[in-house]
mmCIF file of C-alpha atoms and ligand atoms in Angstrom:
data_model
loop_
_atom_site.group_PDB
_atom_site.id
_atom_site.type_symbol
_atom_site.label_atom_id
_atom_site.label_comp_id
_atom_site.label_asym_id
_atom_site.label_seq_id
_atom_site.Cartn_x
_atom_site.Cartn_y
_atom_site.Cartn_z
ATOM 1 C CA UNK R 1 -102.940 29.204 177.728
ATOM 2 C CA UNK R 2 -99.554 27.995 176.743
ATOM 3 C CA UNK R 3 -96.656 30.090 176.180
ATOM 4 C CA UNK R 4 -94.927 31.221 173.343
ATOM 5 C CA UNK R 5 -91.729 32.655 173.653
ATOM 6 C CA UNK R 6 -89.474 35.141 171.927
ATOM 7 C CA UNK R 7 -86.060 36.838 172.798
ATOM 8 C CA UNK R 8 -83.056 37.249 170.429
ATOM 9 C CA UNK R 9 -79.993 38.938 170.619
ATOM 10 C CA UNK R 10 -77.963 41.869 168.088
ATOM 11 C CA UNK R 11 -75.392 40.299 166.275
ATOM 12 C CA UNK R 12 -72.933 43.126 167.124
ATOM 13 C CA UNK R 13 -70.407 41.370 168.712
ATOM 14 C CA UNK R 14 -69.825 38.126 170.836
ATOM 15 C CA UNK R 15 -72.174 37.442 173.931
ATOM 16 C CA UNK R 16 -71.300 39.090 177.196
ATOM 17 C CA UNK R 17 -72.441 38.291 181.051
ATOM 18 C CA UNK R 18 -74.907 41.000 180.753
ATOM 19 C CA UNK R 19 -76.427 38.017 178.297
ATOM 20 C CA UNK R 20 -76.216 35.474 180.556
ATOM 21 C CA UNK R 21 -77.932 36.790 183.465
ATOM 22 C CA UNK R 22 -80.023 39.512 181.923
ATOM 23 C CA UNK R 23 -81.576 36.633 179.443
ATOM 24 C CA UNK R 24 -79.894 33.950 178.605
ATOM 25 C CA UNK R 25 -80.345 32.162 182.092
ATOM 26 C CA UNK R 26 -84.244 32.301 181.819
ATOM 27 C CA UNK R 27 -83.999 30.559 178.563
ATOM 28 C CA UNK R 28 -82.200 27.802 180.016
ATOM 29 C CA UNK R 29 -85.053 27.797 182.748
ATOM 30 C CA UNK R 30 -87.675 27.932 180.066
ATOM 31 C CA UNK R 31 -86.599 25.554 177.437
ATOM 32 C CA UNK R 32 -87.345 22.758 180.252
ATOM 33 C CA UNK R 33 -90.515 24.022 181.288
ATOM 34 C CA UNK R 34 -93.458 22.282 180.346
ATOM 35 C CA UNK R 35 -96.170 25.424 179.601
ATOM 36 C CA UNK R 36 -94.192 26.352 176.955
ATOM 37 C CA UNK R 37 -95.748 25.885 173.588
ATOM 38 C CA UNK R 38 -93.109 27.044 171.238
ATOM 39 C CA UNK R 39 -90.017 29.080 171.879
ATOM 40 C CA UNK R 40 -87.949 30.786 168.969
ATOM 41 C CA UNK R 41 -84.383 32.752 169.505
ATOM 42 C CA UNK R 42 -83.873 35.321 166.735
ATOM 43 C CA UNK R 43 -80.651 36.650 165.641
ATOM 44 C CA UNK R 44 -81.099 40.302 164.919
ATOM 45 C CA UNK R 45 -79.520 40.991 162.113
ATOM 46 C CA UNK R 46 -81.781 43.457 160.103
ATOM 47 C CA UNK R 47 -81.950 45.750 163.561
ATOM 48 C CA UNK R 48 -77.949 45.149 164.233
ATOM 49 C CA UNK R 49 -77.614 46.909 160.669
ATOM 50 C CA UNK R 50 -79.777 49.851 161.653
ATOM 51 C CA UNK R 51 -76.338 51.358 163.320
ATOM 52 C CA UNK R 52 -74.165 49.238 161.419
ATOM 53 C CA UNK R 53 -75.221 49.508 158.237
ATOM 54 C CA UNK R 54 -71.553 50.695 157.391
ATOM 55 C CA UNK R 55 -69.831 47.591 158.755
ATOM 56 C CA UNK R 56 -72.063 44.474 157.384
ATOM 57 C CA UNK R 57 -69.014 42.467 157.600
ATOM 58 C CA UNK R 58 -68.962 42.800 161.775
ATOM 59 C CA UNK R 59 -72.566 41.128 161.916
ATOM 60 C CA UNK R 60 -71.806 38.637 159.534
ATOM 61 C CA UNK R 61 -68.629 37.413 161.516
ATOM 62 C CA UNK R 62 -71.042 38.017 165.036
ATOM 63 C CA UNK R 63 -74.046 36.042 163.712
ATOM 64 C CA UNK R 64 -71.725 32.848 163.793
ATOM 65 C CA UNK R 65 -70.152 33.953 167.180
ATOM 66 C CA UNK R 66 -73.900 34.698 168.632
ATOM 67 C CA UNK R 67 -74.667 30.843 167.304
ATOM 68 C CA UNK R 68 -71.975 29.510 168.956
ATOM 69 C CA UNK R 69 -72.321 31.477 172.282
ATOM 70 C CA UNK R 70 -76.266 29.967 172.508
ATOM 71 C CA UNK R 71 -75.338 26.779 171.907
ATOM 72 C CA UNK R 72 -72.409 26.604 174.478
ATOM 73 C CA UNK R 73 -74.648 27.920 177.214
ATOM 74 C CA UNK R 74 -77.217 24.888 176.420
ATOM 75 C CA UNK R 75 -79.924 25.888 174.552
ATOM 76 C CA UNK R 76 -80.702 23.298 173.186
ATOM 77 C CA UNK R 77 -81.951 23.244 169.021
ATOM 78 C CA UNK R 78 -84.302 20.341 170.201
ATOM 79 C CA UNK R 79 -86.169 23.027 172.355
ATOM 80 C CA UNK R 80 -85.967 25.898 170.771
ATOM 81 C CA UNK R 81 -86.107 27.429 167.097
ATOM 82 C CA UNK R 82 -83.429 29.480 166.462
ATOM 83 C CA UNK R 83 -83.894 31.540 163.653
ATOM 84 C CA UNK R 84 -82.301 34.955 161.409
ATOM 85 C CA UNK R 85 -84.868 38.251 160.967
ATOM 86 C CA UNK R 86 -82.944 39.083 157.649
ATOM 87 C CA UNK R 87 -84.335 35.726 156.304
ATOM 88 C CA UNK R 88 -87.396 36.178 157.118
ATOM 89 C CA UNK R 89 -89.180 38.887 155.222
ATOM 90 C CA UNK R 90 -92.491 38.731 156.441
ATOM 91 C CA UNK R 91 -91.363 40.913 159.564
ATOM 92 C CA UNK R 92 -90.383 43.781 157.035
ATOM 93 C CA UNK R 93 -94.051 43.618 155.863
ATOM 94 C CA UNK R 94 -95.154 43.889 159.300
ATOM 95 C CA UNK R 95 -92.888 46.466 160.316
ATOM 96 C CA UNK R 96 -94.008 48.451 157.188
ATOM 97 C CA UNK R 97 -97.608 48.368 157.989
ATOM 98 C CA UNK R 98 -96.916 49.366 161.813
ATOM 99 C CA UNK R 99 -95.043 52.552 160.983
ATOM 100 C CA UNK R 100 -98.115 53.682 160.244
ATOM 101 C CA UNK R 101 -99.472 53.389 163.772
ATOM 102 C CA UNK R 102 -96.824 54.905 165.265
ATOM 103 C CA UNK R 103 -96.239 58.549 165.551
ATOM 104 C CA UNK R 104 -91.963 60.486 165.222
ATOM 105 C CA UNK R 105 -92.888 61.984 168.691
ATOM 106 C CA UNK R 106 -93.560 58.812 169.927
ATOM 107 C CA UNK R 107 -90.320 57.058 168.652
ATOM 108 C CA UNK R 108 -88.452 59.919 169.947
ATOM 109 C CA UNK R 109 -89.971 59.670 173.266
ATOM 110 C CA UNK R 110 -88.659 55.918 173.933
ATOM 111 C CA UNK R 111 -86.179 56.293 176.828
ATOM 112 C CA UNK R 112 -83.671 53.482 175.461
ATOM 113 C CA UNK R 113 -83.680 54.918 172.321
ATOM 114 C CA UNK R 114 -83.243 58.217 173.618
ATOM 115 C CA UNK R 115 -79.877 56.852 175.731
ATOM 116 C CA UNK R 116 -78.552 55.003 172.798
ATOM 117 C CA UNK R 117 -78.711 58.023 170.454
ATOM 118 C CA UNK R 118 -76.564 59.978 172.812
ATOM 119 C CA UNK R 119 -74.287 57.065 173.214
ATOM 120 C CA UNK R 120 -73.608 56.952 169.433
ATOM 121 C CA UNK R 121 -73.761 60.857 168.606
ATOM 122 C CA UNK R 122 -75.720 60.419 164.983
ATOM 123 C CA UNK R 123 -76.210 64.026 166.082
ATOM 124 C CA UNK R 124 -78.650 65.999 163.631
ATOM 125 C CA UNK R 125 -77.792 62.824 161.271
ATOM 126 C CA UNK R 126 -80.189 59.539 162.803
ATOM 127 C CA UNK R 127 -80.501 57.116 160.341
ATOM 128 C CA UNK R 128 -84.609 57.000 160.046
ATOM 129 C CA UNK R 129 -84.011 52.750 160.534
ATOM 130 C CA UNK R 130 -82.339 53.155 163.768
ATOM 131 C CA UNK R 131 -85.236 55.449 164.972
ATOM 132 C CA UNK R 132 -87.809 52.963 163.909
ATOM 133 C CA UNK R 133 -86.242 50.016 164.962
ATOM 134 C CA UNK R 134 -88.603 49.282 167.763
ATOM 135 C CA UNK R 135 -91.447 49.339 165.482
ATOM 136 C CA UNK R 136 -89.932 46.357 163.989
ATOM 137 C CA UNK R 137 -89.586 44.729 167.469
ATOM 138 C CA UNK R 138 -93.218 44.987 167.341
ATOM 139 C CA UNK R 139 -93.201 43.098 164.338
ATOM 140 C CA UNK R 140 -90.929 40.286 165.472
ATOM 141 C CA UNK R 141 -92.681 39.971 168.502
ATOM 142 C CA UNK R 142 -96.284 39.715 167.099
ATOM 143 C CA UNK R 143 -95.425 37.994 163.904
ATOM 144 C CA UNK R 144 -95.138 35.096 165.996
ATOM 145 C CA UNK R 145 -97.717 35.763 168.294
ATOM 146 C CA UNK R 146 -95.116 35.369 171.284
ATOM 147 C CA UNK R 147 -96.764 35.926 174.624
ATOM 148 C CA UNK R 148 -93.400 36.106 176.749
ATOM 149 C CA UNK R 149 -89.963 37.568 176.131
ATOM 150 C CA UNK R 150 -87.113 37.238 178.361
ATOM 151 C CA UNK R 151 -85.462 40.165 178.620
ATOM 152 C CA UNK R 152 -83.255 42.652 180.491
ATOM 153 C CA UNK R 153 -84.764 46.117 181.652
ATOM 154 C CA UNK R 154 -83.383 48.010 179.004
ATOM 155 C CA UNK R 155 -86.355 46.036 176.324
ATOM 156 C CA UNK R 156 -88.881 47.280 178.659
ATOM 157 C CA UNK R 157 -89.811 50.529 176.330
ATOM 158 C CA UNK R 158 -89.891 48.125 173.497
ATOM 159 C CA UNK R 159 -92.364 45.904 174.834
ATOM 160 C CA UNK R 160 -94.590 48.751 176.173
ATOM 161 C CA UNK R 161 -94.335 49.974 172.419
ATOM 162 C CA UNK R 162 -95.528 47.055 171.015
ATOM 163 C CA UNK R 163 -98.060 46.490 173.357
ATOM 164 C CA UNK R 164 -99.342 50.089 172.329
ATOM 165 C CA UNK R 165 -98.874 48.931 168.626
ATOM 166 C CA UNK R 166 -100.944 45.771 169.225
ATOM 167 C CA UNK R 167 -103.860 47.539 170.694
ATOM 168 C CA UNK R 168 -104.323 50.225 168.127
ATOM 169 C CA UNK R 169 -103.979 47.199 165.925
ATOM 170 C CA UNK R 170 -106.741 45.257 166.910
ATOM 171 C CA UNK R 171 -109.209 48.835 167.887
ATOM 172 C CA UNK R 172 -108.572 49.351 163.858
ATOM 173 C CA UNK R 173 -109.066 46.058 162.025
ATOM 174 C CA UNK R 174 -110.172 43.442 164.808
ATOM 175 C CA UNK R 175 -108.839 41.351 167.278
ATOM 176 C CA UNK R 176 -105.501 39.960 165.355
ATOM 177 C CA UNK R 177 -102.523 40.326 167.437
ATOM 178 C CA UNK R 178 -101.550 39.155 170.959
ATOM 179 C CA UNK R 179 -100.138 41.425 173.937
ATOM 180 C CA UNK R 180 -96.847 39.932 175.480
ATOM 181 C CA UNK R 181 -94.992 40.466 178.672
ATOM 182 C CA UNK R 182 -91.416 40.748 180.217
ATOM 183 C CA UNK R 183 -89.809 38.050 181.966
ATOM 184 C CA UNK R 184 -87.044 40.159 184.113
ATOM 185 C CA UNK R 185 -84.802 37.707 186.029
ATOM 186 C CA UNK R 186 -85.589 36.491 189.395
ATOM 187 C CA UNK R 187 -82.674 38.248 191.241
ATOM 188 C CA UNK R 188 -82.488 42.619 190.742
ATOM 189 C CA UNK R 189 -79.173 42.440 190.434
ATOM 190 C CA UNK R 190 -79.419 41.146 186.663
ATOM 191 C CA UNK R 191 -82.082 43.478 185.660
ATOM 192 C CA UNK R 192 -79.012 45.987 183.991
ATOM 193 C CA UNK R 193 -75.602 44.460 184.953
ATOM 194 C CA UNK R 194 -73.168 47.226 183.998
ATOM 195 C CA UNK R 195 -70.126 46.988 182.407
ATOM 196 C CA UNK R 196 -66.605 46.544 184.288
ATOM 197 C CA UNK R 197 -66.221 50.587 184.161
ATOM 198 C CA UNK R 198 -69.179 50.581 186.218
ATOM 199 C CA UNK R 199 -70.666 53.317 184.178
ATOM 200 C CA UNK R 200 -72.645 52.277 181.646
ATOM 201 C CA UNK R 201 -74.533 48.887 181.054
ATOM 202 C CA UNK R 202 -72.661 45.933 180.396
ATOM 203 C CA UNK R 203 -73.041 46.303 176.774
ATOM 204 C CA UNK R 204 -71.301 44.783 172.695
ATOM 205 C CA UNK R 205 -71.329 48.681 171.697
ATOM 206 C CA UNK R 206 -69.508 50.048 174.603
ATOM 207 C CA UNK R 207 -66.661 48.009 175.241
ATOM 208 C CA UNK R 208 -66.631 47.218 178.715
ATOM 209 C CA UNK R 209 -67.681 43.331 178.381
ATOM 210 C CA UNK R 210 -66.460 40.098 180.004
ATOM 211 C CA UNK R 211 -67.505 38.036 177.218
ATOM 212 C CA UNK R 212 -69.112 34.320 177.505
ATOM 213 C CA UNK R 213 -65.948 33.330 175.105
ATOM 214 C CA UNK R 214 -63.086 35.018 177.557
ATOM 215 C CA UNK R 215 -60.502 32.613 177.990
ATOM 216 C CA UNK R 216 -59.658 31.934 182.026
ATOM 217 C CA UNK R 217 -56.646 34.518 181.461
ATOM 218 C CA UNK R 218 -58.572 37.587 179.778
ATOM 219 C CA UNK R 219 -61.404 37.270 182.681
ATOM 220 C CA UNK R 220 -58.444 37.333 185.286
ATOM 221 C CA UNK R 221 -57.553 40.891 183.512
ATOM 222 C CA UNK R 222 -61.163 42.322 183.512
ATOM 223 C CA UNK R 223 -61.525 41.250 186.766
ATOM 224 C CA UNK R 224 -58.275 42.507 188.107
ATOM 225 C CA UNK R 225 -59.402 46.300 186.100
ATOM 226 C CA UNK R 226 -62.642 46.706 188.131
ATOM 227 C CA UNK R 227 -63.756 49.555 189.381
ATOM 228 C CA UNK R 228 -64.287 48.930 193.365
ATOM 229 C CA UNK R 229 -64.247 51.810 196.003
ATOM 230 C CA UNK R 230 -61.708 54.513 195.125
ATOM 231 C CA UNK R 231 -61.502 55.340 198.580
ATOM 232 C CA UNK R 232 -60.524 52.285 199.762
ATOM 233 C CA UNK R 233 -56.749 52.885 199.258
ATOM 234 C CA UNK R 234 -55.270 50.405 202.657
ATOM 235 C CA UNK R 235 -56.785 46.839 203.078
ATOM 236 C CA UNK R 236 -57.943 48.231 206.486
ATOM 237 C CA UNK R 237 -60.011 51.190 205.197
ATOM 238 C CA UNK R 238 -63.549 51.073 205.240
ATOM 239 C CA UNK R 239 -65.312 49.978 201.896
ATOM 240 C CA UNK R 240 -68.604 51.310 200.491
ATOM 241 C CA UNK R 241 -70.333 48.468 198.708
ATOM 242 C CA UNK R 242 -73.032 50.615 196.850
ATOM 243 C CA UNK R 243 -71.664 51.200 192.983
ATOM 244 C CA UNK R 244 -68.612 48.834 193.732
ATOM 245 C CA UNK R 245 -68.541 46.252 191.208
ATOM 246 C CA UNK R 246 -66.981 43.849 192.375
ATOM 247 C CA UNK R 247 -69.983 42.892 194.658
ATOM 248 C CA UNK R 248 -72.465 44.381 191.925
ATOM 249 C CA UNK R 249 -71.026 40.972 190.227
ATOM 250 C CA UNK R 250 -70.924 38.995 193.426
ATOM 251 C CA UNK R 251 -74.333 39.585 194.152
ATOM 252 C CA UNK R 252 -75.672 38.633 190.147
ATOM 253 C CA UNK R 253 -73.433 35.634 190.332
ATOM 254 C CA UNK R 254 -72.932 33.866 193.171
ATOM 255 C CA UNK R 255 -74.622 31.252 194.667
ATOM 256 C CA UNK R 256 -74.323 29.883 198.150
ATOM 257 C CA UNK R 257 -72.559 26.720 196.443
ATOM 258 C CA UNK R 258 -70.075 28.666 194.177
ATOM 259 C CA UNK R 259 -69.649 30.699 197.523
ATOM 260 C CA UNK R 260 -68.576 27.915 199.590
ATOM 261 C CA UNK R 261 -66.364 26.316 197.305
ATOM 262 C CA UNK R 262 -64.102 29.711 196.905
ATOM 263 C CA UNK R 263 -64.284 31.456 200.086
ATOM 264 C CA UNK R 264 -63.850 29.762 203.657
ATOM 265 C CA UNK R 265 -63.413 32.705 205.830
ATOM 266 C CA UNK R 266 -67.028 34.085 205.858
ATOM 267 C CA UNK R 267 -70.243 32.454 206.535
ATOM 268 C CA UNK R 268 -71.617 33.944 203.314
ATOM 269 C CA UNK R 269 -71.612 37.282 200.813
ATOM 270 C CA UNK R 270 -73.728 39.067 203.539
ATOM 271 C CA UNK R 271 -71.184 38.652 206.067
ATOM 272 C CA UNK R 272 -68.252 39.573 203.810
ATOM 273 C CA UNK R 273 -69.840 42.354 202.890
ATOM 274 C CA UNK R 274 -70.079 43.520 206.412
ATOM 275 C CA UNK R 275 -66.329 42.717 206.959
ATOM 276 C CA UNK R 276 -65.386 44.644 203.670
ATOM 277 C CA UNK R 277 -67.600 47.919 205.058
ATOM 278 C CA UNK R 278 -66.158 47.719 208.278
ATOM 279 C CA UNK R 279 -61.812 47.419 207.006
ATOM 280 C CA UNK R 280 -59.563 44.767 206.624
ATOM 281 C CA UNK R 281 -60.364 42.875 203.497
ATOM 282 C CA UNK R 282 -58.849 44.326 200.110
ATOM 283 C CA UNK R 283 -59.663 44.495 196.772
ATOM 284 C CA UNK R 284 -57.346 41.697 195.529
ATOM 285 C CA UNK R 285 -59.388 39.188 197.632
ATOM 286 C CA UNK R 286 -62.789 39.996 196.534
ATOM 287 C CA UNK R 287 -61.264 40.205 193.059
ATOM 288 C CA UNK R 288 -60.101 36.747 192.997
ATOM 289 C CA UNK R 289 -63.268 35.499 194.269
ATOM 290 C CA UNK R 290 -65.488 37.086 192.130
ATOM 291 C CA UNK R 291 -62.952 35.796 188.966
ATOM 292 C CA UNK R 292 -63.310 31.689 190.399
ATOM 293 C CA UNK R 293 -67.164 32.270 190.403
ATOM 294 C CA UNK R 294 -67.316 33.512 187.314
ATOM 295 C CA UNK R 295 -64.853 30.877 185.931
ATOM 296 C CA UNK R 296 -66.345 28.204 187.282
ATOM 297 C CA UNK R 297 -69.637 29.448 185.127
ATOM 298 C CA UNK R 298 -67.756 30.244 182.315
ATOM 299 C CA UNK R 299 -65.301 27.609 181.850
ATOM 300 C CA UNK R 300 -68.067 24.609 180.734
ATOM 301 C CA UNK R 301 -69.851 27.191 178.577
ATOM 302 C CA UNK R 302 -66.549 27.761 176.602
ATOM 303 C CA UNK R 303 -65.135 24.808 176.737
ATOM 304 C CA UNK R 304 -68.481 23.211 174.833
ATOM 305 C CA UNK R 305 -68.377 26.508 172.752
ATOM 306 C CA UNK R 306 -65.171 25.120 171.009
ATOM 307 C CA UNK R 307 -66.389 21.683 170.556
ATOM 308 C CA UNK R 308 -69.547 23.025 168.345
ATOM 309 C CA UNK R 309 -66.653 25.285 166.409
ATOM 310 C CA UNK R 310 -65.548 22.193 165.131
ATOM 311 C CA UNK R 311 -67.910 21.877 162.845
ATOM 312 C CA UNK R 312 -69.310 25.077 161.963
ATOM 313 C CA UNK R 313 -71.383 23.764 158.830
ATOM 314 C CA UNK R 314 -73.486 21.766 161.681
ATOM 315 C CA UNK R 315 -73.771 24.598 163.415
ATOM 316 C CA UNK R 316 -74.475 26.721 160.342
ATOM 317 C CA UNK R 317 -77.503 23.874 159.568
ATOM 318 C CA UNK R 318 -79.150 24.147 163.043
ATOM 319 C CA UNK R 319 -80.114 27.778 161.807
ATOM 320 C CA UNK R 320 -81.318 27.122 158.867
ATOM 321 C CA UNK R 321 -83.477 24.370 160.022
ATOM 322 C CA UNK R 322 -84.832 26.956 162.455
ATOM 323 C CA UNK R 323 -85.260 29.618 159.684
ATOM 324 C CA UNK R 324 -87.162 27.486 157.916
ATOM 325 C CA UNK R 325 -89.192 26.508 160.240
ATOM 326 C CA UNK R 326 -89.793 30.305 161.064
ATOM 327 C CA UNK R 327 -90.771 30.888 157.750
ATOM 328 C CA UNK R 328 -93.656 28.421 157.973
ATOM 329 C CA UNK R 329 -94.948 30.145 160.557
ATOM 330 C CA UNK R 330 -94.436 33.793 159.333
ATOM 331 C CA UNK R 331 -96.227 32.751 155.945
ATOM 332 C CA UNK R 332 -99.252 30.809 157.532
ATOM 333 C CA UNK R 333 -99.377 34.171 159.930
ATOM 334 C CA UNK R 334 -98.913 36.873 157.717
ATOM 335 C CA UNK R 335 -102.652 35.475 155.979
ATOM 336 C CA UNK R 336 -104.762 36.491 158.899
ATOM 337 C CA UNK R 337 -102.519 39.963 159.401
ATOM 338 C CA UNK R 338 -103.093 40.551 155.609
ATOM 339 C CA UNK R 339 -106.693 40.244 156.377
ATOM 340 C CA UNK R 340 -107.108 41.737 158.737
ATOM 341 C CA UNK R 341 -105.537 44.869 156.546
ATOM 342 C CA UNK R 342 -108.044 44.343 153.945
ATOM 343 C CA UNK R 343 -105.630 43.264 151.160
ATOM 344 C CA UNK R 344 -105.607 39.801 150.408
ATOM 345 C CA UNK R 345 -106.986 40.547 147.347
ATOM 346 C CA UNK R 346 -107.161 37.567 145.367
ATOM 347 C CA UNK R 347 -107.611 35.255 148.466
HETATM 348 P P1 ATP P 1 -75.789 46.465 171.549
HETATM 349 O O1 ATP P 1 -74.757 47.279 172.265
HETATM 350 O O2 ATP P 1 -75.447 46.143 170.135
HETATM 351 O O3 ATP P 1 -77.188 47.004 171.697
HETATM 352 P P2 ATP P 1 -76.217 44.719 173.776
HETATM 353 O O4 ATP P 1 -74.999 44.326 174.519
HETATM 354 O O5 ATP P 1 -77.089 45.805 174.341
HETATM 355 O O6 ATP P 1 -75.764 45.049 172.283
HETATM 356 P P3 ATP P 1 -78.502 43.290 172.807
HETATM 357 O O7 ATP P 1 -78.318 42.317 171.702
HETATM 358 O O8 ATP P 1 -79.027 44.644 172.475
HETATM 359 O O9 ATP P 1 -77.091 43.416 173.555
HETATM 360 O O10 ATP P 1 -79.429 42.661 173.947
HETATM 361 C C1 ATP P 1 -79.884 41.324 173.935
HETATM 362 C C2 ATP P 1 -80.577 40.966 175.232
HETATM 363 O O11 ATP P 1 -79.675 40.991 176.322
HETATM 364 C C3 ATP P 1 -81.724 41.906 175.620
HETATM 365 O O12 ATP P 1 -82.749 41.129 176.192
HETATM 366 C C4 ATP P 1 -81.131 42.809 176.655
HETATM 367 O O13 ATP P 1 -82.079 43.299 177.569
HETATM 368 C C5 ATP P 1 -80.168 41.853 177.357
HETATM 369 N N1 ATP P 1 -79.012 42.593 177.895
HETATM 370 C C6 ATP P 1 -78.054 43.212 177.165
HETATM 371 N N2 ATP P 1 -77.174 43.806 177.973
HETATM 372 C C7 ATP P 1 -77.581 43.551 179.250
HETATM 373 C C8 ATP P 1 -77.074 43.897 180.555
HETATM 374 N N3 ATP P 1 -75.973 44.606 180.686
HETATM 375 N N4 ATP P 1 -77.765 43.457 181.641
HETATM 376 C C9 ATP P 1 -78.892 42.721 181.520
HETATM 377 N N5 ATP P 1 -79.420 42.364 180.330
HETATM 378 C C10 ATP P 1 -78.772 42.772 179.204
HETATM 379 MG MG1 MG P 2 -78.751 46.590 173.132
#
């Protein structure tokens, strides 16, 4: 069986690395491969609204900053359909229908929910949309029957959620609606890249992003902020390398290549890991490292990011050819789900 795939991001702000390696860097792989039957890219707006409902203008301005971060990494519109939820209200009908297969314990139980509430402190004051806002991942998921969804860990709760959703589904009114799986990236090290703090995950809501759109200077400054080893105070102290991120980064972004090109003194990342444990390399010179790897990746992406800015009403038109397309779909699918439900009446 072929795959259909389906990922989007929040339009809560600009694109970070967290993005790039966490997802974004599958979809490049995927868009070429050939067992791909479809793959769509959905802008979340409707769920970005579910904790900024008070600040409509920030996902407006992100949508178009989201657009133009996809299409400077290369995805390419030929290969994929890129797509807003808002515009497409067939997933609210879903959604609406699924709340009634999931139980308030159940919501309340999902661990990335659960971190995000404390994160935003709604208190004794959650906005009943943010709670249920996996429920309509469910729905954007299975709308389109999408087997595989590149993702970072953090979605994992989701998918297990809709998965659940699917199968009381189907036990209720027949076989209707596919099961999907992750696609994690290859290397472990991009499963939850955290954020330059080095607390939390890398993450739009939290502030502690390198951002796809960074010019050469600001990475420089993010770079130069990171947290390493506070105990490393001398060059010639030893270094611990577990929860210093610096070589967190290193070892989600390097590759022997971008390794060679920047740094002549060690065989490889192994080996200057080794050196940095033992004393004798500072902080400065695995900073500066780490910031011409991450230019090198960046730079292309955002110099092509400008050129589409150019013309934003092409770039506007790209999504609404995809939306459209969506539609199509959504409509044609939403006749078997409506079914299945027992309330095409008049069909
Ligand atoms: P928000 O703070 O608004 O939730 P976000 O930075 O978490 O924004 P999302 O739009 O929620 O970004 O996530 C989009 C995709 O990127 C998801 O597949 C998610 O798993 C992945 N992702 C986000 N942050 C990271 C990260 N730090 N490491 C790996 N993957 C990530
Ligand atoms: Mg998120």
């Amino acid at each position: 069986m072929k795959k259909i795939i389906l990922t989007g991001d929040r339009p809560t702000g600009k694109l970070h690395l967290g993005h790039y390696v966490g997802s974004i860097r599958k979809r490049l792989e995927m868009q070429d491969s050939k067992d791909i039957e479809k793959m769509y890219v959905m802008i979340a707006d409707s769920q970005a609204l579910t904790d900024n409902f008070d600040n409509p203008e920030k996902i407006r301005e992100s949508l178009k900053e989201i657009v133009l971060d996809y299409l400077g990494c290369g995805l390419d519109p030929k290969k994929i359909t890129f797509f807003v939820q808002s515009m497409v209200p067939e997933l609210t009908e879903y959604t609406f229908y699924f709340l009634n297969l999931v139980t308030l314990a159940r919501l309340e139980r999902n661990p990335t929910v659960k971190n995000e509430l404390q994160q935003k402190e709604f208190k004794n004051n959650i906005p009943v949309g943010f709670l249920c806002y996996p429920v309509s991942q469910a729905a954007d998921i299975t709308l389109f029957n999408a087997t595989h969804i590149p993702v970072g860990v953090d979605q994992l709760p989701m998918l297990e959620q809709t998965n659940e959703i699917v199968r009381k589904f189907n036990s209720l009114y027949g076989e209707t609606l596919v099961e999907c799986e992750a696609i994690l990236p290859d290397n472990e090290n991009c499963f939850r890249l955290p954020g330059i703090d080095g607390k939390n995950k890398m993450s739009k809501s939290l502030g502690n992003c390198i951002y796809l759109a960074d010019e050469e200077e600001e990475i420089y400054q993010k770079v130069m902020k990171m947290y390493t080893d506070p105990n490393h105070i001398k060059v010639s102290d030893p270094g611990k390398i577990e929860g210093n991120v610096v070589f967190t980064y290193l070892d989600a972004f390097q590759t022997p290549e971008l390794f060679k090109k920047y740094c002549q003194e060690f065989y490889d990342l192994e080996e200057l890991k080794k050196a940095y444990q033992k004393g004798g390399v500072g902080d400065i010179y695995i900073k500066k490292l780490l910031f011409n790897i991450l230019n090198d990746i960046l730079k292309p992406i955002r110099e092509r990011r400008k050129e589409y800015a150019k013309d934003m009403n092409e770039v506007y038109k790209i999504l609404k050819d995809g939306t459209n397309e969506a539609r199509l779909v959504a409509k044609e699918n939403l006749k078997n789900f409506k079914h299945a439900l027992k309330i095409d009446y008049f069909e």
